[in-house]
Short mmCIF file of C-alpha atoms in Angstrom, two decimals:
data_model
loop_
_atom_site.label_atom_id
_atom_site.label_comp_id
_atom_site.label_asym_id
_atom_site.label_seq_id
_atom_site.Cartn_x
_atom_site.Cartn_y
_atom_site.Cartn_z
CA MET A 19 4.86 -24.67 -31.13
CA GLY A 20 8.58 -24.39 -31.70
CA PHE A 21 9.96 -26.55 -28.91
CA PRO A 22 8.06 -29.75 -29.64
CA ALA A 23 9.30 -29.44 -33.23
CA VAL A 24 12.89 -28.98 -32.07
CA GLY A 25 12.63 -31.76 -29.53
CA SER A 26 11.49 -34.22 -32.18
CA THR A 27 14.13 -33.25 -34.75
CA ALA A 28 16.39 -36.21 -34.00
CA SER A 29 13.62 -38.81 -34.26
CA ARG A 30 12.29 -37.33 -37.52
CA LEU A 31 15.77 -37.12 -39.01
CA LEU A 32 16.52 -40.68 -37.93
CA SER A 33 13.27 -41.87 -39.48
CA ARG A 34 14.03 -40.09 -42.75
CA THR A 35 17.57 -41.52 -42.67
CA ARG A 36 16.26 -45.06 -42.40
CA ARG A 37 14.01 -44.58 -45.40
CA GLY A 38 16.69 -42.73 -47.29
CA THR A 39 19.27 -45.44 -46.65
CA VAL A 40 17.10 -48.32 -47.77
CA LEU A 41 15.20 -46.59 -50.53
CA ALA A 42 17.39 -43.62 -51.38
CA ASN A 43 18.40 -45.02 -54.73
CA PRO A 44 15.87 -47.64 -55.80
CA LYS A 45 17.20 -47.60 -59.37
CA LEU A 46 20.60 -48.79 -58.13
CA ALA A 47 18.96 -51.58 -56.19
CA GLN A 48 16.98 -52.60 -59.23
CA ARG A 49 20.14 -52.70 -61.36
CA GLN A 50 21.94 -55.12 -59.05
CA PRO A 51 21.57 -58.76 -60.06
CA ARG A 52 20.34 -60.98 -57.27
CA SER A 53 22.47 -63.84 -55.99
CA PRO A 54 21.08 -67.34 -55.64
CA ARG A 55 20.70 -66.67 -51.92
CA GLY A 56 18.42 -63.74 -52.67
CA GLY A 57 20.95 -61.09 -51.73
CA LEU A 58 22.39 -58.34 -53.88
CA GLY A 59 24.72 -60.24 -56.22
CA GLY A 60 28.50 -59.96 -56.56
CA SER A 61 31.25 -58.35 -54.47
CA ARG A 62 30.28 -54.89 -55.70
CA SER A 63 26.80 -55.31 -54.28
CA MET A 64 28.27 -56.53 -51.00
CA ASN A 65 30.50 -53.45 -50.81
CA THR A 66 27.57 -51.24 -51.65
CA ARG A 67 25.49 -52.81 -48.87
CA SER A 68 28.36 -52.37 -46.40
CA ARG A 69 28.75 -48.74 -47.34
CA THR A 70 25.00 -48.28 -47.09
CA ILE A 71 24.86 -49.79 -43.60
CA ALA A 72 27.84 -47.72 -42.48
CA SER A 73 26.20 -44.60 -43.90
CA PHE A 74 23.01 -45.43 -42.01
CA PHE A 75 24.77 -45.65 -38.67
CA SER A 76 26.82 -42.51 -39.35
CA VAL A 77 23.78 -40.43 -40.19
CA ALA A 78 21.80 -41.90 -37.30
CA MET A 79 24.56 -41.02 -34.85
CA ALA A 80 24.79 -37.52 -36.32
CA ALA A 81 21.03 -37.09 -35.92
CA MET A 82 21.15 -38.13 -32.28
CA LEU A 83 24.08 -35.82 -31.62
CA PHE A 84 22.24 -32.99 -33.35
CA GLY A 85 19.22 -33.53 -31.12
CA ALA A 86 21.45 -33.54 -28.05
CA VAL A 87 23.11 -30.29 -29.09
CA VAL A 88 19.78 -28.58 -29.76
CA THR A 89 18.41 -29.77 -26.43
CA SER A 90 21.48 -28.55 -24.57
CA GLN A 91 21.07 -25.13 -26.11
CA ILE A 92 17.61 -24.69 -24.60
CA GLN A 93 18.64 -25.84 -21.15
CA ARG A 94 18.78 -23.24 -18.41
CA PRO A 95 19.80 -23.45 -14.78
CA MET A 96 17.08 -24.05 -12.26
CA ALA A 97 16.15 -20.90 -10.34
CA ALA A 98 15.85 -20.91 -6.59
CA GLU A 99 12.83 -22.77 -5.26
CA ALA A 100 9.69 -20.63 -5.53
CA ARG A 101 8.30 -19.00 -2.46
CA ASN A 102 5.64 -21.63 -1.92
CA LEU A 103 2.68 -20.90 0.30
CA ASP A 104 1.80 -24.58 0.52
CA PRO A 105 3.46 -27.93 -0.31
CA ALA A 106 0.99 -28.35 -3.17
CA ALA A 107 2.60 -25.34 -4.80
CA SER A 108 5.84 -27.19 -5.55
CA PRO A 109 6.80 -26.58 -9.17
CA PRO A 110 6.79 -29.64 -11.42
CA PRO A 111 10.05 -31.22 -12.55
CA VAL A 112 11.52 -29.81 -15.76
CA GLY A 113 14.04 -32.48 -16.57
CA PRO A 114 17.56 -33.39 -15.46
CA GLY A 115 19.68 -30.35 -14.67
CA GLY A 116 16.77 -27.98 -15.23
CA SER A 117 16.42 -28.65 -18.99
CA ILE A 118 13.12 -28.42 -20.82
CA THR A 119 11.92 -31.80 -22.07
CA LEU A 120 9.08 -32.93 -24.27
CA ASP A 121 7.11 -33.66 -21.09
CA THR A 122 7.64 -30.25 -19.47
CA PHE A 123 4.43 -28.60 -20.62
CA LYS A 124 2.47 -31.80 -20.15
CA GLU A 125 3.64 -31.96 -16.53
CA ILE A 126 2.82 -28.30 -15.93
CA ALA A 127 -0.68 -28.80 -17.32
CA ARG A 128 -1.21 -31.98 -15.30
CA ARG A 129 -0.10 -30.53 -11.97
CA GLN A 130 -0.83 -26.82 -12.09
CA THR A 131 -4.14 -26.40 -13.91
CA ALA A 132 -6.00 -27.80 -10.89
CA GLY A 133 -5.02 -24.58 -9.10
CA VAL A 134 -6.75 -22.42 -11.73
CA VAL A 135 -10.38 -21.53 -11.04
CA ASN A 136 -13.33 -20.34 -13.11
CA ILE A 137 -15.02 -17.18 -11.86
CA GLY A 138 -18.60 -16.19 -12.59
CA THR A 139 -20.21 -12.91 -11.57
CA LYS A 140 -23.75 -11.62 -11.42
CA LYS A 141 -24.86 -8.02 -11.18
CA VAL A 142 -28.42 -6.69 -11.11
CA VAL A 143 -28.83 -3.18 -12.48
CA ARG A 144 -31.67 -0.99 -13.63
CA ARG A 145 -31.63 -0.72 -17.38
CA GLY A 146 -31.36 2.90 -18.51
CA ARG A 147 -34.14 4.50 -20.52
CA GLY A 148 -31.79 6.47 -22.71
CA ASN A 149 -28.20 6.99 -23.75
CA GLU A 150 -27.58 3.23 -23.70
CA GLN A 151 -25.63 3.13 -26.93
CA GLY A 152 -21.93 2.97 -26.25
CA LEU A 153 -22.22 2.36 -22.53
CA GLN A 154 -20.85 -1.16 -22.89
CA GLU A 155 -17.65 0.52 -24.06
CA LEU A 156 -17.56 2.98 -21.19
CA PHE A 157 -14.80 1.20 -19.32
CA GLY A 158 -12.87 -0.15 -22.28
CA ASP A 159 -9.83 1.42 -23.92
CA ASP A 160 -10.10 2.65 -27.51
CA PHE A 161 -7.55 0.18 -28.82
CA MET A 162 -7.79 -2.70 -26.35
CA GLU A 163 -10.46 -5.30 -25.85
CA ARG A 164 -11.34 -6.42 -22.37
CA PHE A 165 -11.49 -10.20 -22.26
CA PHE A 166 -15.23 -10.22 -21.69
CA GLY A 167 -18.04 -7.75 -21.19
CA PRO A 168 -21.32 -7.79 -19.28
CA GLN A 169 -24.10 -9.70 -21.03
CA GLY A 170 -27.67 -8.65 -20.60
CA ASN A 171 -31.07 -8.85 -22.28
CA GLY A 172 -34.27 -6.89 -22.16
CA SER A 173 -35.26 -3.35 -23.01
CA GLY A 174 -36.36 -2.13 -19.60
CA GLY A 175 -36.68 -2.85 -15.91
CA ASN A 176 -34.03 -4.70 -13.96
CA GLU A 177 -31.25 -6.40 -15.86
CA THR A 178 -29.06 -9.26 -14.68
CA GLN A 179 -25.58 -9.06 -16.13
CA ARG A 180 -23.34 -12.12 -16.04
CA SER A 181 -19.70 -12.49 -16.94
CA LEU A 182 -16.97 -15.12 -16.75
CA GLY A 183 -13.26 -15.05 -16.02
CA SER A 184 -10.43 -16.93 -14.38
CA GLY A 185 -8.26 -16.83 -11.26
CA PHE A 186 -5.80 -18.99 -9.34
CA VAL A 187 -5.27 -20.25 -5.79
CA VAL A 188 -2.38 -18.71 -3.84
CA ASP A 189 -2.75 -20.41 -0.45
CA LYS A 190 -4.36 -23.50 1.09
CA ASP A 191 -6.93 -21.39 2.94
CA GLY A 192 -8.67 -20.50 -0.32
CA THR A 193 -7.24 -17.11 -1.26
CA ILE A 194 -7.55 -16.43 -4.98
CA LEU A 195 -5.89 -13.84 -7.23
CA THR A 196 -7.67 -12.46 -10.29
CA ASN A 197 -8.21 -9.21 -12.21
CA ARG A 198 -10.22 -6.40 -10.72
CA HIS A 199 -12.24 -5.97 -13.90
CA VAL A 200 -13.37 -9.61 -13.64
CA ILE A 201 -15.32 -8.97 -10.44
CA ASP A 202 -15.77 -5.19 -10.27
CA GLY A 203 -19.32 -4.14 -9.44
CA ALA A 204 -20.55 -7.73 -9.02
CA ASP A 205 -23.36 -8.47 -6.58
CA GLU A 206 -22.40 -12.13 -6.43
CA ILE A 207 -19.11 -13.88 -7.21
CA THR A 208 -19.01 -17.64 -7.79
CA VAL A 209 -15.77 -19.63 -7.94
CA SER A 210 -15.70 -23.09 -9.50
CA VAL A 211 -12.88 -25.39 -8.37
CA GLY A 212 -13.03 -28.93 -9.68
CA ARG A 213 -16.44 -30.36 -8.82
CA HIS A 214 -17.34 -27.65 -6.30
CA ASP A 215 -18.85 -24.18 -6.63
CA TYR A 216 -18.27 -21.58 -3.93
CA VAL A 217 -19.66 -18.14 -3.20
CA ALA A 218 -16.54 -15.98 -2.91
CA LYS A 219 -15.89 -13.02 -0.66
CA LEU A 220 -14.07 -10.00 -2.07
CA LEU A 221 -11.10 -9.25 0.18
CA GLY A 222 -9.78 -6.30 -1.79
CA LYS A 223 -9.14 -4.77 -5.20
CA ASP A 224 -6.83 -2.24 -6.80
CA ALA A 225 -7.77 -0.23 -9.88
CA ARG A 226 -4.24 0.96 -10.68
CA THR A 227 -2.90 -2.57 -11.22
CA ASP A 228 -6.23 -4.28 -12.06
CA VAL A 229 -5.67 -6.87 -9.32
CA ALA A 230 -8.31 -8.34 -6.98
CA LEU A 231 -8.16 -10.81 -4.09
CA LEU A 232 -10.98 -13.27 -3.32
CA LYS A 233 -11.58 -15.78 -0.52
CA ILE A 234 -13.49 -19.08 -0.50
CA GLU A 235 -13.98 -21.71 2.21
CA PRO A 236 -12.72 -24.90 0.52
CA LYS A 237 -14.39 -28.25 1.15
CA GLU A 238 -11.26 -30.20 0.22
CA PRO A 239 -7.52 -29.51 -0.20
CA LEU A 240 -6.65 -27.09 -2.98
CA THR A 241 -3.80 -27.04 -5.47
CA VAL A 242 -1.76 -23.94 -4.67
CA LEU A 243 0.30 -22.22 -7.36
CA ALA A 244 3.75 -20.92 -6.48
CA LEU A 245 4.40 -17.24 -7.16
CA GLY A 246 7.61 -16.81 -9.11
CA ASN A 247 9.85 -13.79 -9.67
CA SER A 248 8.72 -11.87 -12.75
CA ASP A 249 11.79 -9.62 -12.58
CA GLU A 250 13.93 -12.63 -13.52
CA THR A 251 11.77 -13.50 -16.53
CA GLU A 252 13.54 -12.96 -19.85
CA VAL A 253 12.33 -12.25 -23.36
CA GLY A 254 12.21 -15.51 -25.30
CA GLU A 255 11.32 -17.70 -22.31
CA TRP A 256 8.64 -20.31 -22.82
CA VAL A 257 5.39 -19.66 -20.95
CA MET A 258 1.97 -21.24 -20.58
CA ALA A 259 -1.31 -19.33 -20.25
CA VAL A 260 -4.14 -21.08 -18.41
CA GLY A 261 -7.78 -20.07 -18.18
CA ASN A 262 -11.39 -20.52 -19.23
CA PRO A 263 -11.66 -19.11 -22.77
CA PHE A 264 -15.11 -18.05 -23.94
CA GLY A 265 -16.63 -19.62 -20.81
CA LEU A 266 -16.34 -23.11 -22.25
CA GLY A 267 -15.68 -24.57 -18.80
CA GLY A 268 -12.63 -26.34 -17.46
CA ASN A 269 -9.15 -24.98 -18.04
CA SER A 270 -7.44 -24.66 -21.39
CA VAL A 271 -3.70 -24.19 -21.84
CA THR A 272 -1.78 -22.40 -24.57
CA VAL A 273 1.97 -22.10 -25.00
CA GLY A 274 4.13 -19.27 -26.28
CA VAL A 275 7.08 -17.11 -25.34
CA VAL A 276 7.65 -13.84 -23.52
CA SER A 277 7.61 -11.37 -26.42
CA TYR A 278 8.49 -8.22 -24.48
CA LYS A 279 9.01 -7.03 -20.91
CA GLY A 280 8.11 -3.68 -19.45
CA ARG A 281 5.49 -2.75 -22.03
CA ALA A 282 3.84 0.34 -20.51
CA ILE A 283 0.12 -0.24 -21.03
CA PRO A 284 -2.60 2.11 -19.72
CA LEU A 285 -5.23 -0.17 -18.21
CA GLY A 286 -8.00 2.31 -18.94
CA VAL A 287 -9.02 2.38 -15.27
CA VAL A 288 -6.90 5.18 -13.83
CA ARG A 289 -6.29 8.05 -16.22
CA GLY A 290 -2.64 8.92 -16.70
CA THR A 291 -1.27 5.72 -15.16
CA SER A 292 0.09 2.52 -16.63
CA VAL A 293 1.60 -0.81 -15.62
CA ASP A 294 4.75 -2.28 -17.14
CA MET A 295 3.24 -5.47 -18.54
CA ILE A 296 4.64 -8.77 -19.77
CA GLN A 297 3.79 -9.27 -23.45
CA THR A 298 3.31 -12.81 -24.74
CA ASP A 299 2.20 -14.56 -27.90
CA ALA A 300 0.62 -17.43 -25.94
CA ALA A 301 -2.99 -17.41 -27.12
CA ILE A 302 -5.18 -15.46 -24.68
CA ASN A 303 -8.89 -15.17 -25.35
CA PRO A 304 -12.03 -13.77 -23.70
CA GLY A 305 -12.46 -15.60 -20.39
CA ASN A 306 -8.72 -16.03 -19.72
CA SER A 307 -8.70 -12.74 -17.85
CA GLY A 308 -7.37 -13.25 -14.32
CA GLY A 309 -5.72 -16.59 -15.08
CA PRO A 310 -2.01 -17.30 -14.54
CA LEU A 311 0.90 -17.01 -16.93
CA LEU A 312 3.30 -19.80 -15.92
CA ASN A 313 6.99 -20.30 -16.57
CA THR A 314 8.54 -23.71 -17.30
CA ARG A 315 8.88 -24.39 -13.58
CA GLY A 316 5.13 -24.02 -13.13
CA GLU A 317 5.50 -20.73 -11.23
CA VAL A 318 3.13 -17.83 -11.79
CA ILE A 319 4.97 -14.92 -13.39
CA GLY A 320 1.94 -12.90 -14.45
CA ILE A 321 -1.84 -12.43 -14.38
CA ASN A 322 -3.34 -12.56 -17.88
CA THR A 323 -5.15 -9.25 -18.23
CA LEU A 324 -5.81 -7.95 -21.72
CA ILE A 325 -5.25 -8.35 -25.44
CA ILE A 326 -4.81 -6.02 -28.37
CA THR A 327 -6.96 -6.97 -31.36
CA ARG A 328 -8.13 -5.57 -34.66
CA GLY A 329 -11.75 -5.40 -33.60
CA VAL A 330 -12.15 -9.17 -33.14
CA ALA A 331 -12.52 -10.34 -29.54
CA ALA A 332 -9.99 -13.14 -29.85
CA SER A 333 -6.26 -13.66 -29.66
CA ALA A 334 -4.07 -11.95 -32.23
CA GLY A 335 -0.87 -13.11 -30.58
CA VAL A 336 -0.47 -9.89 -28.61
CA GLY A 337 -1.49 -10.49 -25.01
CA PHE A 338 -0.45 -8.83 -21.77
CA ALA A 339 -0.08 -9.98 -18.18
CA VAL A 340 0.38 -7.97 -14.99
CA PRO A 341 3.79 -9.05 -13.60
CA ILE A 342 3.31 -11.17 -10.49
CA ASN A 343 5.82 -9.05 -8.56
CA VAL A 344 3.45 -6.11 -8.96
CA ALA A 345 0.68 -8.18 -7.37
CA LYS A 346 2.93 -9.48 -4.58
CA GLU A 347 3.80 -5.92 -3.55
CA ILE A 348 0.17 -5.05 -2.85
CA LEU A 349 -1.10 -8.38 -1.46
CA PRO A 350 -0.52 -7.41 2.20
CA GLN A 351 -2.57 -4.22 1.81
CA LEU A 352 -5.36 -6.02 -0.03
CA ARG A 353 -5.58 -8.59 2.77
CA GLN A 354 -5.49 -6.04 5.58
CA ARG A 355 -7.25 -2.97 4.15
CA GLY A 356 -9.12 -4.22 1.12
CA LYS A 357 -7.47 -1.50 -0.95
CA VAL A 358 -4.05 -0.04 -1.71
CA ILE A 359 -3.01 3.34 -0.36
CA ARG A 360 -0.16 4.92 -2.33
CA GLY A 361 1.85 8.07 -2.13
CA TRP A 362 0.97 10.81 -4.62
CA LEU A 363 3.26 13.42 -6.10
CA GLY A 364 0.85 15.16 -8.46
CA VAL A 365 2.80 15.48 -11.70
CA GLN A 366 2.54 14.25 -15.26
CA ILE A 367 5.85 12.86 -16.46
CA GLN A 368 7.26 11.54 -19.71
CA PRO A 369 10.46 9.78 -20.78
CA LEU A 370 13.39 11.69 -22.25
CA SER A 371 14.38 10.99 -25.84
CA ASP A 372 17.99 11.52 -26.91
CA ASP A 373 17.05 14.70 -28.75
CA MET A 374 15.03 16.01 -25.81
CA ALA A 375 17.93 15.33 -23.45
CA ARG A 376 20.25 17.35 -25.69
CA THR A 377 17.99 20.39 -25.37
CA TYR A 378 18.62 20.23 -21.62
CA ARG A 379 22.38 19.79 -22.27
CA MET A 380 22.26 16.41 -20.52
CA LYS A 381 24.92 13.76 -21.12
CA ASP A 382 22.32 10.98 -21.41
CA ASN A 383 18.54 10.54 -21.49
CA LYS A 384 18.14 9.23 -17.95
CA GLY A 385 15.47 10.90 -15.87
CA ALA A 386 11.77 11.81 -15.85
CA LEU A 387 10.57 15.00 -17.52
CA ILE A 388 7.72 16.80 -15.73
CA SER A 389 5.23 17.91 -18.39
CA ASP A 390 2.55 19.22 -16.03
CA VAL A 391 1.96 19.81 -12.31
CA THR A 392 -1.48 19.17 -10.84
CA SER A 393 -3.06 22.16 -9.15
CA ASP A 394 -2.99 22.08 -5.34
CA SER A 395 -0.92 18.88 -5.39
CA PRO A 396 2.06 18.03 -3.17
CA ALA A 397 4.34 18.75 -6.14
CA GLU A 398 2.92 22.23 -6.65
CA LYS A 399 3.14 23.02 -2.95
CA ALA A 400 6.78 21.92 -2.92
CA GLY A 401 7.66 24.14 -5.88
CA LEU A 402 8.05 21.61 -8.69
CA LYS A 403 7.41 23.00 -12.16
CA ALA A 404 6.74 21.80 -15.67
CA ASP A 405 10.05 21.51 -17.56
CA ASP A 406 11.85 20.17 -14.48
CA VAL A 407 13.76 16.92 -15.03
CA VAL A 408 13.84 14.55 -12.05
CA VAL A 409 17.17 12.70 -12.14
CA GLY A 410 17.20 11.26 -8.62
CA VAL A 411 15.04 10.48 -5.60
CA ASP A 412 16.23 9.81 -2.05
CA GLY A 413 19.80 9.32 -3.22
CA LYS A 414 18.89 6.88 -6.00
CA ALA A 415 19.20 7.59 -9.71
CA VAL A 416 15.99 7.85 -11.72
CA GLU A 417 16.45 5.95 -14.98
CA ASP A 418 13.10 6.84 -16.56
CA ASN A 419 9.55 7.93 -15.77
CA SER A 420 8.46 4.41 -14.82
CA ASP A 421 11.29 4.27 -12.31
CA LEU A 422 10.01 7.41 -10.58
CA SER A 423 6.36 6.32 -10.70
CA ARG A 424 7.09 2.95 -9.09
CA TYR A 425 9.17 4.52 -6.33
CA ILE A 426 6.55 7.13 -5.42
CA ALA A 427 3.75 4.54 -5.52
CA SER A 428 5.70 2.34 -3.10
CA LYS A 429 5.69 5.07 -0.44
CA SER A 430 2.92 5.79 2.04
CA PRO A 431 1.08 9.12 2.13
CA GLY A 432 2.81 11.57 4.46
CA THR A 433 6.28 10.33 3.53
CA THR A 434 8.77 13.04 2.60
CA VAL A 435 10.92 12.29 -0.44
CA HIS A 436 13.87 14.28 -1.72
CA LEU A 437 13.94 14.82 -5.47
CA ARG A 438 17.12 15.76 -7.33
CA VAL A 439 15.88 18.07 -10.08
CA LEU A 440 17.57 19.60 -13.12
CA ARG A 441 16.19 23.10 -13.72
CA GLY A 442 17.72 25.66 -16.05
CA GLY A 443 20.91 23.64 -16.36
CA ALA A 444 21.50 23.49 -12.60
CA GLU A 445 20.67 20.74 -10.14
CA GLN A 446 18.76 21.31 -6.92
CA THR A 447 17.10 19.14 -4.29
CA ILE A 448 13.42 19.62 -3.50
CA ALA A 449 11.66 17.94 -0.56
CA VAL A 450 8.07 16.83 -1.19
CA THR A 451 5.63 15.42 1.37
CA LEU A 452 3.48 12.92 -0.51
CA GLY A 453 -0.29 12.99 -0.49
CA THR A 454 -2.78 10.14 -1.07
CA PHE A 455 -3.23 9.00 -4.63
CA PRO A 456 -6.71 10.37 -5.57
CA GLU A 457 -7.89 7.23 -7.35
CA GLU A 458 -7.67 5.20 -4.16
CA THR A 459 -10.12 7.59 -2.51
CA ALA A 460 -12.50 7.39 -5.47
CA ASP A 461 -12.23 3.61 -5.60
CA ALA A 462 -13.09 3.32 -1.92
CA ASP A 463 -16.11 5.55 -2.48
CA GLU A 464 -17.32 3.39 -5.35
CA GLY A 465 -16.73 0.02 -3.78
CA ALA A 466 -17.49 0.21 -0.10
CA GLY A 467 -18.85 3.74 0.44
CA ARG A 468 -22.18 5.15 -0.72
CA ARG A 469 -22.81 2.27 -3.06
CA GLY A 470 -24.01 0.16 -0.16
CA GLN A 471 -26.19 2.96 1.26
CA LEU A 472 -27.58 4.65 -1.82
CA GLY A 473 -27.50 1.72 -4.23
CA MET A 474 -25.40 3.13 -7.03
CA THR A 475 -21.83 3.21 -8.28
CA LEU A 476 -20.27 6.49 -9.41
CA ARG A 477 -17.20 7.43 -11.40
CA ASN A 478 -15.62 10.77 -12.20
CA LEU A 479 -16.63 12.05 -15.64
CA THR A 480 -13.50 12.13 -17.80
CA PRO A 481 -13.18 13.66 -21.29
CA ASP A 482 -13.09 10.16 -22.80
CA MET A 483 -16.29 9.17 -20.99
CA ALA A 484 -17.90 12.43 -22.11
CA ASP A 485 -17.06 11.56 -25.72
CA ARG A 486 -18.75 8.18 -25.40
CA LEU A 487 -21.79 9.75 -23.77
CA GLU A 488 -21.90 12.33 -26.60
CA LEU A 489 -21.31 15.20 -24.18
CA PRO A 490 -18.82 18.08 -24.50
CA ARG A 491 -15.34 17.03 -23.37
CA THR A 492 -15.34 19.91 -20.87
CA SER A 493 -18.42 18.54 -19.08
CA LYS A 494 -18.15 18.13 -15.30
CA GLY A 495 -19.91 15.71 -13.00
CA VAL A 496 -20.03 12.09 -11.90
CA VAL A 497 -21.33 9.19 -14.01
CA VAL A 498 -23.78 6.64 -12.64
CA THR A 499 -22.30 3.34 -13.81
CA ALA A 500 -24.61 0.93 -11.95
CA VAL A 501 -27.91 1.10 -10.05
CA GLU A 502 -29.06 -1.57 -7.60
CA ALA A 503 -32.63 -2.76 -7.67
CA GLY A 504 -34.83 -1.64 -4.79
CA GLU A 505 -32.35 0.92 -3.42
CA ALA A 506 -32.57 4.70 -3.00
CA ALA A 507 -30.96 5.52 -6.34
CA GLU A 508 -33.49 3.44 -8.27
CA GLU A 509 -36.39 4.93 -6.29
CA ALA A 510 -35.14 8.40 -7.21
CA GLY A 511 -35.25 7.47 -10.89
CA LEU A 512 -31.52 7.37 -11.52
CA ALA A 513 -30.27 5.12 -14.32
CA ARG A 514 -26.95 3.94 -15.61
CA GLY A 515 -25.39 6.61 -17.82
CA ASP A 516 -26.88 9.55 -15.92
CA VAL A 517 -24.45 12.36 -15.12
CA ILE A 518 -25.00 14.09 -11.76
CA VAL A 519 -23.88 17.71 -12.11
CA SER A 520 -25.04 19.22 -8.80
CA VAL A 521 -26.36 18.37 -5.33
CA ASN A 522 -28.61 20.94 -3.65
CA GLY A 523 -27.31 23.59 -6.05
CA SER A 524 -23.60 22.89 -5.47
CA ALA A 525 -21.65 21.92 -8.58
CA ILE A 526 -20.19 18.41 -8.63
CA ALA A 527 -16.89 17.67 -10.39
CA SER A 528 -15.83 14.45 -8.67
CA VAL A 529 -16.99 11.56 -6.53
CA ALA A 530 -15.38 13.31 -3.56
CA ASP A 531 -17.53 16.41 -4.23
CA PHE A 532 -20.65 14.25 -4.35
CA GLU A 533 -19.75 12.57 -1.05
CA ARG A 534 -19.18 15.91 0.63
CA GLU A 535 -22.52 17.38 -0.46
CA ILE A 536 -24.43 14.22 0.45
CA ASP A 537 -22.92 14.33 3.94
CA ARG A 538 -24.07 17.94 4.29
CA ALA A 539 -27.60 17.00 3.21
CA ARG A 540 -27.84 13.94 5.42
CA PRO A 541 -29.46 15.71 8.41
CA ASP A 542 -32.38 16.67 6.12
CA GLY A 543 -32.76 13.11 4.88
CA ILE A 544 -33.06 14.13 1.21
CA ALA A 545 -30.93 15.69 -1.50
CA ARG A 546 -31.86 17.47 -4.74
CA LEU A 547 -29.86 16.20 -7.71
CA ARG A 548 -29.51 17.92 -11.06
CA VAL A 549 -29.01 15.19 -13.63
CA ARG A 550 -28.02 15.24 -17.28
CA ARG A 551 -29.41 12.40 -19.37
CA ALA A 552 -28.94 12.16 -23.15
CA GLY A 553 -28.19 15.88 -23.27
CA ASP A 554 -31.28 16.94 -21.28
CA TYR A 555 -31.34 18.19 -17.68
CA SER A 556 -33.79 17.25 -14.93
CA PHE A 557 -34.02 17.35 -11.14
CA LEU A 558 -34.45 14.25 -8.97
CA VAL A 559 -34.92 13.84 -5.22
CA LEU A 560 -32.67 11.27 -3.55
CA LYS A 561 -33.75 9.94 -0.16
CA LEU A 562 -30.75 9.44 2.12
CA LYS A 563 -31.07 6.23 4.11
#
């Protein structure tokens, strides 16, 4: 892209100067009579040749100086050495004094791509008998394309779905970072590193950030990628995206710049939440999901996650990566617990525009405006109300809604925080004891809870899901998103896309409700489910193993 063109400016200009000096005015050369010695004849021709040679050297020197000036303008000081987990993670050289050279990206590709892995997943599900149309879009966002979707064939029976993605090695023991959506729901995860294929173990995953952690047992030393500091990344910096586009195999690299920082993008996994993403124009395509976004020191600054397209599943120059600092914050919990437990306030918040701030007679637009308070949440119990403006927390100023969200998410459940709130033109301090973010509970239920015992994966029915299933937006229940072959759910006749609305006559509105009623029915060994499928209701008997 741009830099190689800039870096070669001097050589191209010098080349053009040579041609221009010798052949710039061929008519003049033709007009000069030749001397007996074959040179340009007469003193005038000698003077002309001298001036021509002098002009050549002047322009050549100017071209070289121009190239030096341009190169110096793109130099930047070397940041502190990355926090390497292994000697193999040492960033590649980027030129004397930290400058970018024509070999920078070549060196990054040569040394760092060996630490990028290809990930393949396999999931066996029972193919639904109805309501299949639109289910492939169930987990996608209306305006964003996931990098790849499950592929399956056949009109009935069991279906094997396969998908491909990317990841990267973060320590010499074989720990790998990727996206949650790359491996979510998989029965088998295969990681390809160089000439070897490994069956990977899922250490943990987090729906809110779309991050997952895998583990392999390497047969030979691995190339470990250093994790950089995404907070220090600046708009306009050169970056390289690495991954396995379209499942072609091997690792491809593309180069671009950081287009924007802090782009709040809803990942479509947890309703009402978003991650401040890094936007880049480095080409990202299906299959790159989970691969690293590298800076010019070869450090990982982001995890390539999604793209925005116009209906075509390919790069449109608008790609997004989860900042690596977001992943680093949750790595310890993923290693130890397999999931992330966050504090929960229970409010919907929005940023303050200048005009909105004036209606509150505020001097600036700093703060987070509470637009709604969740029923029976810690916020409601503490007395927070819609129309409150949170301007501080625990003695720190709240700049915007993202600022407040990140702070609350960084706290453990049971922690008491003190919010400085503007209400009716007056400030007051309200103490709130945080609860557990509900999604973490649901995610644990889906991943490691009843799925292993009953052979199905459930998700809360949201209005958006109801739309895609052609149900009223006010519908309540839990959606069956996967059914394992040979397990209790399949034996009961459940299929993907079914909506469970009651268990033994008790209405179900969430995965937590389902879990509670199943636990109550466990002594009897069976449970009666009322299921809605393609608009019709039926009862099924689920045997509880």
